[in-house]
CSV table of C-alpha atoms in Angstrom, one decimal:
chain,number,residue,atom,x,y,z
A,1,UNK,CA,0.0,0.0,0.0
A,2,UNK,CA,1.2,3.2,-1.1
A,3,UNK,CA,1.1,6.6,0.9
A,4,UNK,CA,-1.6,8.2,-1.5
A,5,UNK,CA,-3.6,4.7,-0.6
A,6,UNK,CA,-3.0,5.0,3.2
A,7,UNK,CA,-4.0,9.0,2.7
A,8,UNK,CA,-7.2,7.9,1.6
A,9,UNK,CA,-8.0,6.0,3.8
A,10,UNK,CA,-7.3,7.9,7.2
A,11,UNK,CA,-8.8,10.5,5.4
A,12,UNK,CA,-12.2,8.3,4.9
A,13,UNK,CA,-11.9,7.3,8.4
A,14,UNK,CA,-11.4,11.0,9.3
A,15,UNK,CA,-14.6,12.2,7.5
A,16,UNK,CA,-16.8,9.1,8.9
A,17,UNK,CA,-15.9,9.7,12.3
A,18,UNK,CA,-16.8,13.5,11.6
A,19,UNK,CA,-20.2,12.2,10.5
A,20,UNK,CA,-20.0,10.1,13.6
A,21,UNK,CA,-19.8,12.8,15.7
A,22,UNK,CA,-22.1,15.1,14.0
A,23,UNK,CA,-25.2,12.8,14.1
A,24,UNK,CA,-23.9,12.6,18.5
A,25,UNK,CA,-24.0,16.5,19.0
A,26,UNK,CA,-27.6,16.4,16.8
A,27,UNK,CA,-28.5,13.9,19.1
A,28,UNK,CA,-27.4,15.0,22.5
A,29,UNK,CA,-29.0,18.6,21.3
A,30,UNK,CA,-32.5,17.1,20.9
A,31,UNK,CA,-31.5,15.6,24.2
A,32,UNK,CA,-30.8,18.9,25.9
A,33,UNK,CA,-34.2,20.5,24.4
A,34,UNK,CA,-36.5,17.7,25.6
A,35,UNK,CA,-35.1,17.6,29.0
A,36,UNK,CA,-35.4,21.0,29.0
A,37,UNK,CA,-38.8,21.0,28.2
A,38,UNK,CA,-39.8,18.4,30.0
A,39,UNK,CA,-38.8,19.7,33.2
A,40,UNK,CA,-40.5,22.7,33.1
A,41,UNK,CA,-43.4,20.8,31.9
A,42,UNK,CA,-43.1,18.7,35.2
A,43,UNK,CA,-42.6,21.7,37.2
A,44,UNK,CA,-45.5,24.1,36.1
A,45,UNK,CA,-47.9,21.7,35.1
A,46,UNK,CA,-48.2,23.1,31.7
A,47,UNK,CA,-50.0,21.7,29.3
A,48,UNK,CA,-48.1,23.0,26.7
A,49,UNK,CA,-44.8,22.6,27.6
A,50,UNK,CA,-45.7,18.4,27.1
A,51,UNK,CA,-47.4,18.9,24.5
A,52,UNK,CA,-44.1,20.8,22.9
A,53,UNK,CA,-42.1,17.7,24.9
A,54,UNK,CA,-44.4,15.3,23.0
A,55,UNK,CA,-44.5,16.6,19.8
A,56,UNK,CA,-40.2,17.0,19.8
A,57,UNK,CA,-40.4,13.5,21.1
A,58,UNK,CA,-42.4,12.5,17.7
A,59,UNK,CA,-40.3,14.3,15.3
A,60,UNK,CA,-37.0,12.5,16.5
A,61,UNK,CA,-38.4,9.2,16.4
A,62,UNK,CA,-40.6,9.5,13.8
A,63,UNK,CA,-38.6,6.6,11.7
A,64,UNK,CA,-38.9,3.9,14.4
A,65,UNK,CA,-42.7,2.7,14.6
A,66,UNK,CA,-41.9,0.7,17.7
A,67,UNK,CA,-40.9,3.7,19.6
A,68,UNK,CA,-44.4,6.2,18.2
A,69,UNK,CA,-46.0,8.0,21.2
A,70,UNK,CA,-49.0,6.5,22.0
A,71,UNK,CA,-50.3,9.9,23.7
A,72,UNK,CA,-49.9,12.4,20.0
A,73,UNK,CA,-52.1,14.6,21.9
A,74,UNK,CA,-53.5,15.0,25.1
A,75,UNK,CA,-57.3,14.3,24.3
A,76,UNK,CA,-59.9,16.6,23.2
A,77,UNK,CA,-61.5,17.5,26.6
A,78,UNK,CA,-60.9,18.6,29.9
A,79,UNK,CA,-61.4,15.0,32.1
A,80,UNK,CA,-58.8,13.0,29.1
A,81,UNK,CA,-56.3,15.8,29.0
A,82,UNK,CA,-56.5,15.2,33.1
A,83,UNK,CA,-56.5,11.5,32.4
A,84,UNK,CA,-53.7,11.3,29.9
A,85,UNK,CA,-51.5,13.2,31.5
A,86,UNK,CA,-49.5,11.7,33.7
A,87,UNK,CA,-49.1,8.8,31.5
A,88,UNK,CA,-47.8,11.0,28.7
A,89,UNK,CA,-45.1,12.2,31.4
A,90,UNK,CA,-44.2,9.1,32.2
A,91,UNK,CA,-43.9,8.1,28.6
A,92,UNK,CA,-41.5,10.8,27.8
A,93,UNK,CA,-39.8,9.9,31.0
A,94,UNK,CA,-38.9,6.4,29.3
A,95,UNK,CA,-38.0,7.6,26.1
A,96,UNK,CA,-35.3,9.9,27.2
A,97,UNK,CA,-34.2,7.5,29.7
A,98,UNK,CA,-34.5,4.9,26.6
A,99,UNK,CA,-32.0,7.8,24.9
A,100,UNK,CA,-29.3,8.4,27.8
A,101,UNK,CA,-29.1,4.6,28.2
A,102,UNK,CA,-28.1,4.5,24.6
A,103,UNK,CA,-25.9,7.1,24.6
A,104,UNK,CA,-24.8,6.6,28.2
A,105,UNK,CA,-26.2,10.3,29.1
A,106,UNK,CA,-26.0,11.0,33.0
């Protein structure tokens, strides 16, 4: 193997693991703006700050039908918003832990 040869390939390996750690900053990003959310959500009670949590949720695991959120909105009156809730907190609770498992986020 020739130095132009070896070149290429540290180069390719430079430019994957570039890619590599492009796709972690995305992902640790989304990370930081679902906690984010989430925790205010938690803390206020708002019902749309989940509803923002759930929706970001969606979008980044939109590709993975296992993984859809069973709560896409909180329900269309008063008593299932109350109902669904808590569940949907807990839900995105799971998915982010799901996430910094993955990732190995403390």
């Amino acid at each position: 193997m020739n130095s132009q040869q070896l070149a290429g390939q540290i180069l390719a390996k430079v430019k994957q693991i570039n890619l590599q750690l492009s796709e972690l900053q995305n992902c640790l990003a989304t990370q930081e703006k679902l906690q984010t959310k989430l925790h205010i959500a938690s803390l206020k009670g708002r019902r749309r700050g989940l509803l923002e949590v759930l929706q970001l949720l969606n979008e980044s695991w939109k590709d993975t039908d296992s993984l859809l959120n069973p709560y896409q909105n909180l329900g269309e009156t008063s008593e299932k918003q109350l109902q669904n809730n808590q569940p949907a907190m807990n839900w995105c609770k799971e998915r982010l832990n799901a996430l910094n498992s993955k990732w190995k986020i403390k």
